[in-house]
Amino acid sequence: DAKTTQPTSMDCAEGRAANLPCNHSTISGNEYVYWYRQIHSQGPQYIIHGLKNNETNEMASLIITEDRKSSTLILPHATLRDTAVYYCIVLRRNTDKLIFGTGTRLQVFP
Amino acid sequence: NAGVTQTPKFRILKIGQSMTLQCTQDMNHNYMYWYRQDPGMGLKLIYYSVGAGITDKGEVPNGYNVSRSTTEDFPLRLELAAPSQTSVYFCASSPKGDRVEVGNTIYFGEGSWLTVV
């Protein structure tokens, strides 16, 4: 599975959009981009995933560049409850193992 | 549904002691996982199972053992506890592993805090 690179930490003002980048320059054609987040020391929570098209759900939007070497998770209106560690993960289709990196610690401030 | 249930939530062990972290899920998921998370770090996969009777090593299996005799249960055993095993342990399950299908995701338990002194 391709490696990912994320900034260690980011800040965002409450009510503003939080844009979390992820670099996955070695991604291959059959690998998907997943995003999870972990609030406090709870178990990680699934957010969104995509292959090459941009995706949106009730939690967030995922923008994948045309060459698929990077992506951005967008929380359109960040709240204090969005303060968490966000993990970007690249997975092959039909793989059995979910491997986490170190993630980005997002701090939303009032 | 209770989801993924882990016990105990907190435990202190002495060096050399053994113990079992219990994990059970009531969602009839085939895939189950054990992760550990050290302070300030990401999650590391210890072992996983794709179904009853089948287990496989993850990234950091040394010092641990698992078994999967039923679909519901996936206990993690520490035979000779060491201070390096002080960590938070998460059990997780998934209906079809990490495969990319609409609606498929991994469900995590609330974590077990283990300290070895």
XYZ file of C-alpha atoms in Angstrom:
227
model
C 0.000 0.000 0.000
C 1.191 3.512 -0.840
C 2.650 5.692 1.887
C 1.005 8.947 2.889
C 2.396 12.220 4.205
C 0.349 14.618 6.297
C 1.182 17.743 8.276
C 1.623 17.032 11.948
C -0.856 19.653 13.114
C -3.223 22.368 11.886
C -5.458 25.023 13.408
C -8.838 26.206 12.196
C -11.285 28.818 13.453
C -14.731 27.593 14.368
C -17.195 28.049 11.506
C -14.489 28.188 8.871
C -13.589 25.441 6.428
C -10.840 23.086 7.527
C -8.711 21.837 4.624
C -6.508 18.893 5.512
C -3.956 17.895 2.871
C -2.483 14.479 2.226
C 0.315 13.516 -0.121
C 0.284 10.025 -1.628
C 2.642 10.409 -4.569
C 3.254 6.651 -4.931
C -0.414 5.731 -5.178
C -1.263 3.155 -7.819
C -4.304 2.870 -9.997
C -6.164 0.363 -7.852
C -5.642 2.142 -4.549
C -8.285 4.178 -2.794
C -7.905 7.115 -0.434
C -9.617 6.745 2.940
C -10.002 9.274 5.730
C -10.599 8.437 9.379
C -10.510 10.587 12.476
C -9.888 9.903 16.161
C -11.394 12.137 18.813
C -9.575 12.146 22.162
C -8.642 8.512 22.738
C -11.786 7.035 21.229
C -11.669 4.478 18.467
C -11.176 5.939 14.972
C -14.239 6.952 12.996
C -14.674 6.541 9.251
C -15.208 9.817 7.368
C -15.033 9.309 3.615
C -13.173 7.540 0.842
C -12.630 7.918 -2.905
C -10.753 6.669 -5.943
C -10.366 9.530 -8.418
C -13.573 11.516 -8.384
C -14.343 14.075 -5.742
C -16.673 12.770 -3.064
C -19.037 14.400 -0.595
C -21.079 13.073 2.282
C -22.773 14.511 5.339
C -19.475 14.829 7.181
C -16.975 16.093 4.639
C -15.776 16.467 1.075
C -12.800 14.744 -0.490
C -10.918 16.412 -3.321
C -8.448 14.217 -5.221
C -6.064 15.812 -7.704
C -6.203 14.705 -11.311
C -2.882 12.859 -11.044
C -4.124 11.302 -7.762
C -0.870 12.095 -5.991
C -2.546 14.196 -3.344
C -5.915 14.832 -1.803
C -7.635 17.259 0.557
C -10.265 16.539 3.154
C -12.613 19.481 3.633
C -14.755 20.029 6.700
C -16.923 22.865 5.394
C -17.897 24.452 8.713
C -15.576 23.251 11.441
C -16.893 23.012 14.987
C -15.094 22.504 18.270
C -16.202 18.865 18.159
C -14.151 18.387 15.001
C -10.954 18.734 17.035
C -9.294 15.368 16.441
C -6.481 13.516 14.727
C -7.253 12.916 11.055
C -5.724 9.974 9.237
C -5.283 9.714 5.481
C -4.860 6.118 4.356
C -4.311 4.552 0.957
C -5.678 1.061 0.418
C -5.734 -1.438 -2.385
C -9.128 -2.726 -3.371
C -9.872 -5.977 -1.544
C -7.006 -5.569 0.885
C -7.494 -6.954 4.349
C -5.326 -4.646 6.439
C -5.955 -1.073 7.478
C -2.623 0.569 8.327
C -2.644 3.959 10.057
C 0.040 6.639 9.844
C 0.605 9.420 12.362
C -2.158 11.692 11.052
C -2.829 15.430 11.372
C -3.893 16.865 14.700
C -6.606 19.443 13.904
C -7.344 21.999 16.593
C -10.536 24.008 16.094
C -10.552 27.171 18.183
C -13.454 29.517 19.078
C -26.634 -3.887 18.861
C -23.801 -3.287 21.316
C -21.238 -3.022 18.497
C -17.647 -3.851 19.467
C -17.150 -4.446 23.194
C -13.744 -4.605 24.843
C -12.893 -5.624 28.394
C -11.283 -4.609 30.640
C -11.220 -0.873 30.066
C -8.279 -0.314 32.409
C -5.669 -2.723 33.745
C -2.329 -2.532 35.494
C -0.008 -5.498 35.073
C 3.305 -6.366 36.638
C 6.225 -7.294 34.409
C 6.055 -10.956 33.474
C 2.358 -11.376 34.186
C -0.021 -12.566 31.516
C -3.508 -11.456 30.645
C -6.162 -11.576 27.950
C -7.960 -8.614 26.463
C -11.424 -9.649 25.453
C -13.202 -8.420 22.342
C -16.619 -9.359 21.116
C -18.874 -8.009 18.387
C -22.549 -8.682 17.746
C -22.705 -7.497 14.137
C -21.766 -10.850 12.567
C -18.677 -9.292 11.031
C -16.150 -11.614 9.475
C -13.128 -9.375 9.897
C -11.676 -8.419 13.251
C -8.539 -6.485 14.221
C -6.374 -5.581 17.183
C -4.473 -2.297 17.215
C -2.291 -0.648 19.794
C -1.733 3.067 20.140
C 1.176 4.506 22.096
C 0.885 8.051 23.486
C 0.932 10.654 20.722
C 1.321 8.040 18.027
C -0.866 6.479 15.373
C -2.438 3.043 15.553
C -0.348 -0.026 14.864
C -1.959 -3.258 13.672
C -1.073 -6.214 15.921
C -3.130 -9.093 14.518
C -6.185 -9.509 12.391
C -8.621 -12.228 11.429
C -10.675 -12.694 8.296
C -12.966 -15.293 9.828
C -13.328 -17.950 12.499
C -10.236 -20.138 12.647
C -8.083 -17.748 10.592
C -5.638 -15.206 12.007
C -2.658 -13.337 10.629
C 0.074 -11.028 11.863
C -0.037 -7.295 11.468
C 2.764 -4.760 11.899
C 3.709 -5.436 15.535
C 2.738 -9.013 16.532
C 5.667 -9.843 18.817
C 4.667 -10.493 22.422
C 1.011 -11.174 21.548
C -1.159 -14.093 20.569
C -4.706 -14.270 19.252
C -7.346 -16.863 18.532
C -10.635 -16.776 16.666
C -12.756 -19.770 17.595
C -16.049 -17.975 16.918
C -17.179 -15.164 14.647
C -18.053 -12.999 17.655
C -14.891 -13.215 19.764
C -11.280 -12.229 19.093
C -9.253 -12.254 22.333
C -5.714 -10.845 22.501
C -3.274 -12.506 24.890
C -0.137 -11.057 26.424
C 1.998 -13.911 27.745
C 4.889 -12.122 29.482
C 3.974 -8.497 29.958
C 6.740 -5.956 29.352
C 6.792 -2.185 29.939
C 6.956 -1.714 26.155
C 3.432 -3.106 25.989
C 2.027 -0.182 27.947
C -0.451 1.228 25.476
C -4.076 1.692 24.534
C -5.496 -1.302 22.710
C -8.343 -1.074 20.228
C -10.349 -3.931 18.854
C -12.235 -3.411 15.597
C -14.466 -5.321 13.227
C -15.657 -4.975 9.676
C -18.192 -6.842 7.544
C -15.788 -7.357 4.665
C -12.384 -6.177 5.820
C -11.168 -2.941 4.327
C -12.603 -3.610 0.933
C -13.933 -0.634 -0.852
C -17.641 -1.054 -1.012
C -20.358 1.440 -0.395
C -21.330 1.457 3.245
C -18.441 -0.724 4.332
C -16.320 0.545 7.160
C -14.475 -0.529 10.268
C -16.105 -0.237 13.686
C -13.867 0.303 16.691
C -14.304 -0.518 20.356
C -13.774 2.085 23.072
C -10.252 0.970 23.895
C -8.456 -0.805 26.732
C -5.814 1.111 28.689
C -2.996 -1.202 29.776
C -0.071 -0.222 31.990
C 2.815 -2.601 32.692
C 4.929 -1.741 35.732
